[in-house]
Short mmCIF file of C-alpha atoms and ligand atoms in Angstrom, two decimals:
data_model
loop_
_atom_site.label_atom_id
_atom_site.label_comp_id
_atom_site.label_asym_id
_atom_site.label_seq_id
_atom_site.Cartn_x
_atom_site.Cartn_y
_atom_site.Cartn_z
CA MET H 1 82.22 111.37 124.24
CA ILE H 2 85.20 111.12 121.86
CA ARG H 3 83.43 108.14 120.27
CA ASP H 4 80.41 110.35 119.42
CA THR H 5 82.72 113.00 117.97
CA LEU H 6 84.49 110.40 115.81
CA LEU H 7 81.23 108.93 114.53
CA SER H 8 79.75 112.30 113.75
CA ALA H 9 82.91 113.38 111.85
CA ILE H 10 82.80 110.22 109.76
CA GLN H 11 79.08 110.57 109.11
CA THR H 12 79.51 114.18 107.99
CA HIS H 13 82.60 113.87 105.79
CA ALA H 14 83.28 110.26 104.76
CA SER H 15 80.93 109.52 101.90
CA LEU H 16 81.83 108.27 98.43
CA PRO H 17 81.21 110.85 95.68
CA MET H 18 78.29 109.96 93.39
CA PRO H 19 76.64 111.72 90.42
CA ARG H 20 72.96 112.66 90.58
CA GLN H 21 72.40 110.64 87.43
CA THR H 22 74.72 107.83 86.29
CA ARG H 23 76.11 107.58 82.76
CA PRO H 24 76.66 104.35 80.79
CA ILE H 25 80.15 102.86 80.87
CA VAL H 26 82.16 100.91 78.30
CA ILE H 27 85.18 99.10 79.67
CA ILE H 28 88.37 98.59 77.67
CA GLY H 29 90.38 95.68 79.08
CA ALA H 30 88.90 92.49 80.51
CA GLY H 31 91.72 91.48 82.84
CA GLY H 32 92.12 90.74 86.52
CA ILE H 33 91.38 94.21 87.87
CA VAL H 34 88.16 94.59 85.89
CA ARG H 35 86.99 91.20 87.15
CA SER H 36 87.90 91.73 90.80
CA ALA H 37 87.19 95.44 91.31
CA HIS H 38 85.66 97.47 88.43
CA LEU H 39 82.66 95.23 87.77
CA PRO H 40 81.83 94.47 91.43
CA ALA H 41 82.11 98.22 92.16
CA TYR H 42 79.80 99.23 89.32
CA GLU H 43 77.25 96.62 90.35
CA ARG H 44 77.32 97.90 93.91
CA GLY H 45 77.24 101.55 92.79
CA LYS H 46 74.42 100.86 90.29
CA PHE H 47 76.42 102.04 87.30
CA SER H 48 75.45 100.45 84.03
CA VAL H 49 78.17 98.75 81.93
CA ILE H 50 76.94 98.51 78.35
CA GLY H 51 80.01 97.11 76.61
CA LEU H 52 83.33 95.36 77.21
CA MET H 53 86.32 95.30 74.89
CA ASP H 54 89.59 93.37 75.03
CA GLN H 55 92.17 92.59 72.40
CA SER H 56 91.28 88.99 73.26
CA LEU H 57 87.61 88.67 72.31
CA GLU H 58 87.46 85.39 74.18
CA ARG H 59 88.40 87.14 77.45
CA ALA H 60 85.86 89.89 76.85
CA GLU H 61 83.10 87.40 76.06
CA SER H 62 83.77 85.18 79.03
CA LEU H 63 83.79 88.11 81.49
CA ALA H 64 80.79 89.78 79.85
CA LYS H 65 78.79 86.56 80.17
CA SER H 66 79.32 86.32 83.91
CA HIS H 67 78.16 89.94 84.40
CA ALA H 68 75.31 90.12 81.88
CA ILE H 69 77.07 92.69 79.68
CA SER H 70 75.35 92.49 76.32
CA ARG H 71 78.01 93.80 73.90
CA THR H 72 81.64 92.75 73.47
CA PHE H 73 84.35 94.00 71.10
CA ASP H 74 87.92 93.27 70.13
CA ASN H 75 88.89 96.69 68.76
CA ILE H 76 88.56 100.26 69.90
CA ASP H 77 87.00 101.64 66.70
CA SER H 78 83.97 99.34 67.04
CA VAL H 79 83.53 100.45 70.65
CA VAL H 80 83.60 104.11 69.62
CA GLN H 81 81.05 103.47 66.88
CA PHE H 82 78.72 101.75 69.34
CA ALA H 83 79.10 104.09 72.31
CA PRO H 84 76.44 106.75 73.00
CA ARG H 85 77.59 110.33 73.33
CA ASP H 86 77.29 110.44 77.14
CA VAL H 87 79.35 107.27 77.66
CA VAL H 88 82.29 107.03 80.06
CA TYR H 89 85.29 105.12 78.67
CA ASP H 90 86.83 103.08 81.46
CA ILE H 91 90.31 101.98 80.35
CA ALA H 92 92.02 99.17 82.31
CA VAL H 93 94.94 97.91 80.24
CA PRO H 94 98.71 97.90 80.85
CA ALA H 95 100.06 101.45 80.94
CA SER H 96 102.11 100.92 77.78
CA GLN H 97 98.83 100.70 75.80
CA LEU H 98 97.23 103.93 76.97
CA THR H 99 98.42 106.34 74.29
CA ARG H 100 97.29 104.24 71.34
CA ILE H 101 93.82 103.79 72.89
CA LEU H 102 93.37 107.42 73.94
CA ALA H 103 94.32 108.58 70.45
CA ARG H 104 91.26 106.78 69.01
CA ILE H 105 88.68 108.03 71.51
CA PRO H 106 86.46 110.91 70.34
CA ASP H 107 87.40 114.43 71.39
CA GLY H 108 85.52 115.73 74.42
CA SER H 109 84.87 112.27 75.91
CA ALA H 110 84.88 111.36 79.59
CA ILE H 111 87.58 108.88 80.55
CA LEU H 112 88.75 106.98 83.59
CA MET H 113 92.14 105.34 83.00
CA GLN H 114 93.88 102.86 85.25
CA LYS H 115 97.09 103.87 86.96
CA PRO H 116 99.90 104.35 86.15
CA MET H 117 99.53 107.16 83.62
CA GLY H 118 102.16 105.67 81.30
CA GLU H 119 105.34 103.79 82.13
CA THR H 120 107.59 106.87 82.33
CA LEU H 121 107.22 110.60 82.84
CA GLU H 122 107.79 111.02 79.12
CA GLU H 123 104.76 108.80 78.37
CA ALA H 124 102.75 110.64 81.03
CA ARG H 125 103.54 113.89 79.22
CA ILE H 126 102.32 112.46 75.92
CA ILE H 127 99.11 111.27 77.63
CA ARG H 128 98.59 114.63 79.31
CA ASP H 129 99.12 116.51 76.06
CA LEU H 130 96.75 114.14 74.25
CA CYS H 131 94.08 114.70 76.91
CA ARG H 132 94.56 118.46 76.63
CA ALA H 133 94.51 118.50 72.82
CA LYS H 134 91.42 116.30 72.61
CA GLY H 135 89.55 118.18 75.35
CA LEU H 136 89.04 114.97 77.33
CA THR H 137 87.60 115.03 80.82
CA ALA H 138 89.92 112.38 82.18
CA SER H 139 91.02 111.07 85.53
CA VAL H 140 93.31 108.32 86.75
CA ASN H 141 92.03 105.47 88.90
CA PHE H 142 93.86 106.20 92.15
CA SER H 143 91.36 104.15 94.09
CA LEU H 144 93.22 104.23 97.43
CA ARG H 145 92.18 107.89 97.81
CA TYR H 146 88.56 106.70 97.87
CA SER H 147 89.12 103.62 100.01
CA PRO H 148 86.50 103.96 102.79
CA ASN H 149 89.17 103.67 105.51
CA ASN H 150 91.16 106.58 104.04
CA LEU H 151 87.93 108.59 103.72
CA ALA H 152 87.20 107.89 107.41
CA VAL H 153 90.64 109.18 108.46
CA SER H 154 90.36 112.25 106.25
CA ALA H 155 86.99 112.92 107.88
CA LEU H 156 88.71 112.91 111.28
CA ALA H 157 91.42 115.21 109.96
CA LYS H 158 88.79 117.62 108.58
CA ALA H 159 87.14 117.66 111.99
CA GLY H 160 90.52 118.60 113.55
CA LEU H 161 90.89 115.36 115.49
CA LEU H 162 94.42 114.63 114.30
CA GLY H 163 95.73 118.16 114.85
CA ASP H 164 98.83 119.10 112.85
CA LEU H 165 100.36 116.11 111.07
CA HIS H 166 104.04 115.49 111.77
CA ASP H 167 104.44 111.85 110.80
CA LEU H 168 103.04 109.81 107.93
CA GLN H 169 104.26 106.35 107.12
CA VAL H 170 103.21 103.61 104.75
CA GLN H 171 104.52 100.11 105.34
CA THR H 172 103.80 96.94 103.43
CA THR H 173 105.48 93.61 104.11
CA THR H 174 103.57 90.94 102.28
CA TYR H 175 103.72 88.31 99.59
CA THR H 176 102.50 89.66 96.25
CA PRO H 177 101.79 87.20 93.42
CA TRP H 178 103.52 89.26 90.71
CA ASP H 179 102.96 86.45 88.20
CA LEU H 180 99.26 87.49 88.00
CA TRP H 181 100.43 90.27 85.66
CA THR H 182 102.19 88.68 82.70
CA PHE H 183 102.89 92.10 81.19
CA LEU H 184 105.16 92.96 84.13
CA SER H 185 107.80 90.46 83.01
CA THR H 186 108.89 92.93 80.35
CA ALA H 187 108.04 96.17 82.18
CA PRO H 188 111.14 98.30 82.80
CA ARG H 189 109.75 99.51 86.13
CA VAL H 190 107.59 97.55 88.56
CA GLU H 191 107.28 98.30 92.29
CA ILE H 192 107.09 102.08 92.53
CA LEU H 193 105.32 102.48 89.20
CA TYR H 194 102.72 99.73 89.52
CA HIS H 195 102.21 99.35 93.29
CA SER H 196 103.61 102.01 95.62
CA ILE H 197 102.40 104.70 93.21
CA HIS H 198 99.11 104.43 95.15
CA TYR H 199 100.96 105.33 98.36
CA PHE H 200 102.83 108.23 96.79
CA ASP H 201 99.61 109.54 95.27
CA LEU H 202 97.84 109.14 98.63
CA ILE H 203 100.61 111.05 100.41
CA ARG H 204 100.30 113.84 97.81
CA SER H 205 96.55 113.95 98.43
CA TRP H 206 97.29 114.63 102.12
CA LEU H 207 100.39 116.81 101.97
CA GLY H 208 100.86 118.05 98.42
CA ASN H 209 104.18 117.66 96.62
CA PRO H 210 107.36 117.06 98.65
CA HIS H 211 110.38 119.35 98.16
CA SER H 212 112.58 116.38 97.30
CA VAL H 213 112.90 112.61 97.69
CA TYR H 214 115.41 109.93 98.61
CA ALA H 215 114.71 106.41 97.37
CA LYS H 216 116.17 103.00 96.79
CA THR H 217 114.24 100.36 94.87
CA VAL H 218 115.83 96.94 94.53
CA LYS H 219 115.32 93.57 92.87
CA ASN H 220 114.51 90.35 94.66
CA PRO H 221 116.33 87.06 94.03
CA HIS H 222 113.02 85.18 93.84
CA THR H 223 111.75 87.33 90.97
CA ALA H 224 114.96 87.81 89.07
CA ASN H 225 112.98 88.20 85.82
CA LEU H 226 111.27 91.38 87.13
CA ALA H 227 112.55 94.92 87.58
CA ALA H 228 112.90 96.18 91.18
CA THR H 229 110.10 95.02 93.50
CA LYS H 230 111.16 96.32 96.94
CA THR H 231 111.30 99.97 97.84
CA ILE H 232 112.25 102.33 100.62
CA ALA H 233 111.58 106.02 100.10
CA ILE H 234 111.72 109.19 102.15
CA LEU H 235 109.69 112.20 101.05
CA ASP H 236 111.14 115.47 102.28
CA TYR H 237 108.48 117.92 103.49
CA GLY H 238 110.90 119.89 105.65
CA ASP H 239 112.36 119.40 109.10
CA ASP H 240 109.13 119.11 111.07
CA ILE H 241 107.53 116.11 109.46
CA ARG H 242 108.72 112.57 108.67
CA VAL H 243 107.18 110.81 105.66
CA PHE H 244 108.27 107.45 104.32
CA VAL H 245 107.16 104.40 102.34
CA ALA H 246 108.62 100.92 102.82
CA SER H 247 107.36 98.09 100.61
CA ASN H 248 108.49 94.49 100.61
CA HIS H 249 106.43 92.12 98.46
CA HIS H 250 108.47 88.97 99.10
CA HIS H 251 107.69 88.10 102.70
CA ASN H 252 106.83 84.50 101.90
CA PHE H 253 107.15 83.29 105.47
CA GLY H 254 103.50 82.94 106.48
CA GLN H 255 101.06 85.63 107.57
CA LYS H 256 102.26 86.17 111.14
CA HIS H 257 104.60 89.08 110.40
CA GLN H 258 102.93 90.39 107.27
CA HIS H 259 101.44 93.87 107.47
CA SER H 260 100.19 96.65 105.23
CA PHE H 261 99.20 99.96 106.74
CA VAL H 262 99.20 103.74 106.56
CA GLN H 263 99.76 105.57 109.83
CA TRP H 264 99.24 109.24 110.57
CA GLU H 265 100.46 110.99 113.73
CA GLY H 266 99.33 114.48 114.58
CA THR H 267 99.54 116.86 117.52
CA ARG H 268 96.10 115.70 118.76
CA GLY H 269 95.64 112.15 117.55
CA ALA H 270 96.90 109.26 115.47
CA ALA H 271 95.18 107.04 112.93
CA ARG H 272 96.08 103.83 111.20
CA ILE H 273 94.41 102.00 108.34
CA ARG H 274 95.05 98.41 107.36
CA MET H 275 95.15 97.81 103.61
CA GLY H 276 93.67 94.34 103.78
CA LEU H 277 93.82 93.80 100.05
CA ASN H 278 97.61 93.47 100.11
CA LEU H 279 97.52 90.75 102.73
CA ASP H 280 95.86 88.23 100.41
CA TYR H 281 95.82 89.77 96.92
CA PRO H 282 93.38 89.95 95.11
CA THR H 283 90.83 88.47 97.58
CA GLY H 284 92.06 90.52 100.51
CA VAL H 285 91.15 90.53 104.17
CA PRO H 286 88.87 93.33 105.43
CA ASP H 287 90.25 96.85 105.60
CA THR H 288 90.26 98.53 109.00
CA ALA H 289 90.65 102.04 110.44
CA GLU H 290 91.62 103.02 113.99
CA PHE H 291 92.10 106.23 115.92
CA ALA H 292 93.94 107.06 119.18
CA GLU H 293 93.94 110.28 121.17
CA ARG H 294 97.31 111.76 122.09
CA GLY H 295 98.29 110.96 125.64
CA CYS H 296 95.77 108.21 126.28
CA THR H 297 97.19 105.36 128.32
CA GLU H 298 94.78 102.43 128.11
CA ASP H 299 92.70 100.94 125.31
CA CYS H 300 93.91 103.79 123.19
CA TRP H 301 93.05 102.53 119.74
CA GLN H 302 89.38 102.72 118.82
CA SER H 303 88.23 100.97 115.73
CA LEU H 304 86.25 103.16 113.32
CA PRO H 305 83.21 102.14 111.28
CA ILE H 306 84.06 102.02 107.57
CA ALA H 307 81.66 101.55 104.70
CA GLY H 308 83.51 98.86 102.72
CA ASN H 309 86.96 98.07 101.34
CA ASN H 310 89.35 99.44 98.74
CA PHE H 311 88.28 96.57 96.43
CA PRO H 312 85.67 97.26 95.26
CA ASP H 313 84.33 100.36 97.04
CA GLY H 314 87.30 102.61 96.24
CA PHE H 315 86.41 102.04 92.61
CA ILE H 316 82.90 103.38 93.17
CA GLY H 317 84.66 106.51 94.37
CA THR H 318 86.90 107.01 91.32
CA MET H 319 84.04 106.45 88.88
CA GLY H 320 81.56 108.44 91.03
CA ALA H 321 83.95 111.40 91.31
CA LEU H 322 84.47 111.50 87.54
CA GLN H 323 80.77 111.27 86.72
CA ALA H 324 79.82 113.87 89.32
CA PHE H 325 82.42 116.23 87.83
CA VAL H 326 81.24 115.60 84.25
CA GLU H 327 77.61 116.40 85.14
CA GLY H 328 78.72 119.51 87.05
CA SER H 329 77.46 118.49 90.47
CA THR H 330 81.01 118.80 91.88
CA SER H 331 83.54 121.41 90.92
CA SER H 332 86.74 119.45 91.49
CA LEU H 333 88.14 116.17 90.24
CA PRO H 334 90.92 115.12 92.65
CA SER H 335 92.48 112.47 90.36
CA HIS H 336 92.32 114.66 87.25
CA TYR H 337 95.05 113.79 84.75
CA GLU H 338 96.80 117.10 85.51
CA ASP H 339 97.10 116.07 89.16
CA ALA H 340 98.02 112.48 88.23
CA PHE H 341 100.80 113.90 86.07
CA GLN H 342 102.31 115.34 89.25
CA THR H 343 102.21 111.90 90.86
CA MET H 344 104.08 110.63 87.79
CA THR H 345 106.63 113.42 88.30
CA LEU H 346 107.11 112.19 91.86
CA VAL H 347 107.49 108.59 90.63
CA GLU H 348 110.14 109.71 88.14
CA ALA H 349 112.03 111.57 90.87
CA LEU H 350 112.01 108.43 93.03
CA TYR H 351 113.49 106.32 90.25
CA ARG H 352 116.07 109.02 89.55
CA SER H 353 117.04 109.17 93.21
CA SER H 354 117.40 105.39 93.34
CA ALA H 355 119.62 105.38 90.26
CA GLN H 356 121.78 108.27 91.52
CA GLY H 357 122.52 106.62 94.84
CA GLY H 358 123.17 108.21 98.21
CA GLU H 359 126.07 109.91 99.90
CA VAL H 360 129.19 107.82 99.42
CA LEU H 361 131.25 106.97 102.52
CA PRO H 362 134.72 108.59 102.39
CA LEU H 363 136.41 105.31 103.40
CA GLY H 364 139.60 106.09 101.48
CA ASP H 365 140.35 109.20 103.63
N1 NAD X 401 93.80 100.68 90.91
C1 NAD X 401 94.27 99.51 91.32
O1 NAD X 401 94.26 99.24 92.49
C2 NAD X 401 94.80 98.50 90.31
C3 NAD X 401 94.99 97.18 90.71
C4 NAD X 401 95.45 96.26 89.77
C5 NAD X 401 95.76 96.66 88.46
N2 NAD X 401 95.60 97.98 88.13
C6 NAD X 401 95.97 98.46 86.77
O2 NAD X 401 95.06 97.96 85.80
C7 NAD X 401 95.74 97.69 84.58
C8 NAD X 401 95.39 96.28 84.13
O3 NAD X 401 95.73 95.37 85.15
P1 NAD X 401 95.12 93.89 85.23
O4 NAD X 401 95.40 93.42 86.60
O5 NAD X 401 93.72 93.85 84.76
O6 NAD X 401 96.08 93.15 84.16
P2 NAD X 401 95.76 91.82 83.32
O7 NAD X 401 97.06 91.42 82.74
O8 NAD X 401 95.03 90.85 84.18
O9 NAD X 401 94.76 92.30 82.18
C9 NAD X 401 95.10 93.24 81.18
C10 NAD X 401 94.07 93.06 80.06
O10 NAD X 401 94.28 94.11 79.11
C11 NAD X 401 94.13 93.53 77.80
N3 NAD X 401 94.84 94.39 76.86
C12 NAD X 401 96.17 94.61 76.76
N4 NAD X 401 96.42 95.52 75.78
C13 NAD X 401 95.22 95.86 75.25
C14 NAD X 401 94.82 96.75 74.21
N5 NAD X 401 95.72 97.47 73.54
N6 NAD X 401 93.50 96.83 73.92
C15 NAD X 401 92.59 96.09 74.60
N7 NAD X 401 92.91 95.23 75.60
C16 NAD X 401 94.21 95.13 75.91
C17 NAD X 401 94.75 92.14 77.95
O11 NAD X 401 94.32 91.27 76.92
C18 NAD X 401 94.22 91.73 79.31
O12 NAD X 401 92.97 91.11 79.24
C19 NAD X 401 97.24 97.89 84.88
O13 NAD X 401 97.67 99.12 84.33
C20 NAD X 401 97.35 97.96 86.36
O14 NAD X 401 98.31 98.88 86.83
C21 NAD X 401 95.12 98.89 89.02
#
């Protein structure tokens, strides 16, 4: 009985957003994420990629060849000259490059930019103001929101199967190959800004903004060249709900005790998703989603059917949502840059909290 209810909730609410008619896409950046997620997603979602640009033409050409993309470029002005008016600019470069690229894109364009929206809140403000001034329809690629396992759990929540949420936790203990991203070696911020930002954005998508935060983000001896790569953070939503994120990317002791999950507990039920991608990045192991009814005693956790994985299906969602919004077939754009700016505000507060430190013990008294 409960199984039928779960399946019907997922069937009714858990679909990826798609436009009625797709628009052509040009991609700026031909790095790891475009290869492992953007292009596979657009192939699966039947979006057409008509051009690929990278500051390294060689990279653009080699990736374009393996995906039958006919045009490649090594500068933004040539892309703009080539692009048809209804194109979507899909920007996947390090965050430090966003402002200079956005400044050259024609006013009124549609844009999907990779997270994070700048490397600091100050940069996020410049990006937001640029988007406003240029009348861009822009969103940020917070793909975890559209990961099919998160969509399945939100479908259950919409159907009332979780009841009132009072506990939300995100835990990741894994081994992340940070050296895949050469640009991180000089980035002033790493873990919260480039990884856990997905979790903080996801939490905002469920609960809105917290009143305040407590955080500590620390370095790891094995990646002494990088800024902090391990984080523990509490988000304060009042006295009736516990929300935290704990991320450790240096568990290089085999897979046995590695994990990466989001868990929701409500007055009626609980749900947990496995973020399989983090357990063997960037290949990943399959994502999962499970549900348990409050008070059940045996075989509590039922596995839920999910229509794919964060990589690449979540990326169909971010592009689909933007294109549906641009054509007017949906009235909201959840990862709009104005909303993403608030996630950047949260990120900034977390770094500030970490730098300020906690309550000092009065040991001298
Ligand atoms: N949504 C997600 O889950 C997810 C996952 C991984 C990475 N990302 C984001 O995607 C972005 C890129 O990550 P990646 O893994 O592809 O990194 P990468 O280092 O593999 O590739 C970056 C590419 O950008 C190119 N580039 C840099 N500056 C440029 C410029 N000004 N103009 C044109 N090309 C330029 C580089 O030559 C390189 O090919 C990062 O901001 C990262 O945070 C998002």
